[in-house]
XYZ file of C-alpha atoms in Angstrom:
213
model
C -50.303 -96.250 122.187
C -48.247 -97.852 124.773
C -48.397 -95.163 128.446
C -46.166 -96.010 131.508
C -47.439 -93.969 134.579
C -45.019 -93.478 137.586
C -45.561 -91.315 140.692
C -43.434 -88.784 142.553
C -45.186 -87.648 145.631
C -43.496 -84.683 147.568
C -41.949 -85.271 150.813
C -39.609 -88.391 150.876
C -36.887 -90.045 148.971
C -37.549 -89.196 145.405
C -36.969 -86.133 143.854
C -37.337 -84.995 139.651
C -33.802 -86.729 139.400
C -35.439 -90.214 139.744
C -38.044 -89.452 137.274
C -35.964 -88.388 134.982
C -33.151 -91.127 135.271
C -36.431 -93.664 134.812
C -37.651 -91.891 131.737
C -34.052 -91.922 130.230
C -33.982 -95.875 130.930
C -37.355 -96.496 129.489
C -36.711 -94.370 125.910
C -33.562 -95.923 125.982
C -34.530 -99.643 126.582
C -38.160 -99.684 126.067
C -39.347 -97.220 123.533
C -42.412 -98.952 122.690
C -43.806 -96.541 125.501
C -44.285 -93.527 123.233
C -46.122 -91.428 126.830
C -44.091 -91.453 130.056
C -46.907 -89.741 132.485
C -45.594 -88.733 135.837
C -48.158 -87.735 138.247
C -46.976 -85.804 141.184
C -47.850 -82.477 143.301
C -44.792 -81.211 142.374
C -43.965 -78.447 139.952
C -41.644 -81.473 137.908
C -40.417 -80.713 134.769
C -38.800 -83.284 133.008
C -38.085 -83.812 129.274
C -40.230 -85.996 127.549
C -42.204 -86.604 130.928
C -45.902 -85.556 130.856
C -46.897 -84.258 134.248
C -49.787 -85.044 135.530
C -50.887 -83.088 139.211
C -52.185 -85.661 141.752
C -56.243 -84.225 142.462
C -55.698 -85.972 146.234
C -53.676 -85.919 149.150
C -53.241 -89.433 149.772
C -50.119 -89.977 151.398
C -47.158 -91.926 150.687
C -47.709 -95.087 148.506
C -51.388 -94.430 148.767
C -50.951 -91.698 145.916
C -50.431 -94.507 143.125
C -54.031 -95.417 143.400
C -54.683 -92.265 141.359
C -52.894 -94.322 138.323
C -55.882 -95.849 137.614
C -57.763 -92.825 137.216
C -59.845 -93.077 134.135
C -58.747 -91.207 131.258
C -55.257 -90.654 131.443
C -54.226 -93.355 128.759
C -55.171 -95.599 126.122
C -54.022 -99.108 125.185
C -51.275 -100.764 127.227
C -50.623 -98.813 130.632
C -47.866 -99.681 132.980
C -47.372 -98.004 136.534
C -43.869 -98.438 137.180
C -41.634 -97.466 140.742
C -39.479 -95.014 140.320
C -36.563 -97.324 141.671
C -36.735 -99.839 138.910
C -33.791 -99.785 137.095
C -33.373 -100.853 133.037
C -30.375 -102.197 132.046
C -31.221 -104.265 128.812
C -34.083 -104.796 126.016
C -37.746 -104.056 127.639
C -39.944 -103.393 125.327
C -42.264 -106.854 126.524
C -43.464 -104.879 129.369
C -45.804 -102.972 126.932
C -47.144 -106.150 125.839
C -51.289 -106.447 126.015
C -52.762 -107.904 128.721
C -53.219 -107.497 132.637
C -50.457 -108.648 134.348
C -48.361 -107.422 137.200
C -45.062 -108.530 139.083
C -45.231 -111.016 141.642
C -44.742 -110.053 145.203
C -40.736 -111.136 145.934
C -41.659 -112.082 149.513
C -45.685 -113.069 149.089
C -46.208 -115.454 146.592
C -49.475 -115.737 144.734
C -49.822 -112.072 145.647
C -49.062 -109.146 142.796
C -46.595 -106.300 143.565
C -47.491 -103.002 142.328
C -43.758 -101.897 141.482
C -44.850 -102.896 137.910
C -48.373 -103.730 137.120
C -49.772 -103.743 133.258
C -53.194 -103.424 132.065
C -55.315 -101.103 129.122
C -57.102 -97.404 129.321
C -59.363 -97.800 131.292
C -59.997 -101.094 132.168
C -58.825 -100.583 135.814
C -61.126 -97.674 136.825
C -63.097 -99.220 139.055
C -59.415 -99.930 142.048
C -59.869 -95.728 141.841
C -63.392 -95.322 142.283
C -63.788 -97.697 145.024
C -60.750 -96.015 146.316
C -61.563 -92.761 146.581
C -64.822 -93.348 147.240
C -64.017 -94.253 151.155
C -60.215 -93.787 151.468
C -59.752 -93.888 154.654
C -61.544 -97.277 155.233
C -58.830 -98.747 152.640
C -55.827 -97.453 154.360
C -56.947 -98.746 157.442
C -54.690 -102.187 158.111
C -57.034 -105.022 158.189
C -59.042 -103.820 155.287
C -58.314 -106.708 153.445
C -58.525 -109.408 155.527
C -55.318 -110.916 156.811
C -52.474 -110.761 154.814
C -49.514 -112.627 156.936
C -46.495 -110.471 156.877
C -47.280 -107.778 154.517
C -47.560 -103.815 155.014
C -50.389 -102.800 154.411
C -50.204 -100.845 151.177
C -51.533 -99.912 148.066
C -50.681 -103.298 146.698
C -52.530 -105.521 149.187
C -55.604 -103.043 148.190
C -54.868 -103.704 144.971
C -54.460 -107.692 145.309
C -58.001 -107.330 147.215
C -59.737 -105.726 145.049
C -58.964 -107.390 142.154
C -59.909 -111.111 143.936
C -63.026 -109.442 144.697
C -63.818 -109.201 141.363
C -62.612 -112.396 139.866
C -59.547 -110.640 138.212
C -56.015 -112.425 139.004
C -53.651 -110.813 136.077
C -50.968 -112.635 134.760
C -47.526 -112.663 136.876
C -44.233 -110.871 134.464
C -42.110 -113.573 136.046
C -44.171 -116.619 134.196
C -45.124 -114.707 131.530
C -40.937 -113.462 130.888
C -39.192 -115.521 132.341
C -35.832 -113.724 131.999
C -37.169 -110.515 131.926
C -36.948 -109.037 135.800
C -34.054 -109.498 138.115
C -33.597 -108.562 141.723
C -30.960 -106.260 142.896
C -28.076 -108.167 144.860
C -25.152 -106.377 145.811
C -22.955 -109.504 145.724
C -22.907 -109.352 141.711
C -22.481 -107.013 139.416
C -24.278 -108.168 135.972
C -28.003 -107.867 136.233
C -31.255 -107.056 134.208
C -32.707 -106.355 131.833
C -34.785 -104.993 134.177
C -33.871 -104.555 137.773
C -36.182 -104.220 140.778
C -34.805 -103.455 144.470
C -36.269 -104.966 147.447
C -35.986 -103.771 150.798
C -33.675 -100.991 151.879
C -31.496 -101.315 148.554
C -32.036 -98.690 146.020
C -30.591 -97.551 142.593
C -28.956 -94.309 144.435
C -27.099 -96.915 146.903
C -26.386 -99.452 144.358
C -23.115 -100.239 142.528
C -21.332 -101.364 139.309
C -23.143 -102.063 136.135
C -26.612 -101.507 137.798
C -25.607 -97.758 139.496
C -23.671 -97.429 136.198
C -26.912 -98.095 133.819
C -28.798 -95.719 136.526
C -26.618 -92.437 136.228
C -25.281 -93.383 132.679
């Protein structure tokens, strides 16, 4: 059974609206994912969303390292941003196999706005994790990255090298498959990821259309 895992945590941008405008994309476009799990420490409640409190109080993007924690799914697992937008067929993304986006602006290096692997097979980036948290949030945990915040996904990246894992980059793998939001066209997808300071709420045309639709 295919799972796709996103994260609301309280306090910022998102609210239950994203999660549910996500959801709504994914049945519509990708319904190989028969579990949408949202994990969150709010009291969400979302059709056809399974939610799933967070057991830390890791802040900000440091709460999506609880996606890996073991037992919440079996078979193919995909944590997904909330701003990822699906405009077109999507159903690849629950293909087997570890495999993540590639970092738009740090080649060679994964992105965790959509990363793929199975059950459990990813443990061990929570264990380690929560095992000394505040040692991995700490910038220069990883070694120098040039350019990057320091994230969840350059923990990620790090962790994964460590142990002689590199997964398989959507953008080789599907070549046609992801698309990055530009406001200076209207047609994009099938599925579209926003970079920087653009976001589905802000977008326009077809892609704000597919968003709200």
């Amino acid at each position: 059974m295919a799972t796709l895992i996103t994260v609301l945590k309280g306090g910022g941008r998102y609210d239950a609206t994203w999660v549910e405008r996500l959801a709504r994309g994914i049945r519509r476009h990708a319904p190989t994912f028969e579990r949408i799990l949202c994990l969150t420490d709010l009291p969400l409640a979302v059709e056809g969303v399974e939610r799933v409190p967070l057991l830390h109080d890791w802040p900000v993007w440091w709460a999506k390292m609880e996606a890996f924690r073991p037992g919440l799914s079996e078979g193919p697992t995909l944590l997904c941003d909330l701003d990822t937008v699906l405009t077109g067929p999507a159903d690849a993304l629950a293909t087997p196999g570890l495999a993540a986006m590639e970092d738009y602006l740090h080649k060679g290096r994964l992105s965790s706005a959509l990363l793929r692997w199975s059950g459990d097979d990813l443990a061990s980036l929570y264990d380690t994790f929560a095992a000394e948290p505040e040692r991995w949030m700490a910038p220069g945990s990883c070694g120098p990255v040039p350019n990057a915040v320091h994230g969840d996904q350059v923990v990620i990246d790090h962790l994964l090298r460590r142990s002689g894992r590199r997964p398989e980059f959507i953008q080789r793998l599907h070549p046609d498959l992801l698309d990055f939001y530009d406001p200076r066209r209207d047609a994009h997808g099938p599925i579209v990821i926003f970079i920087g300071d653009s976001k589905p709420d802000t977008a326009t045309g077809s892609v704000h259309a597919a968003w709200t639709g």
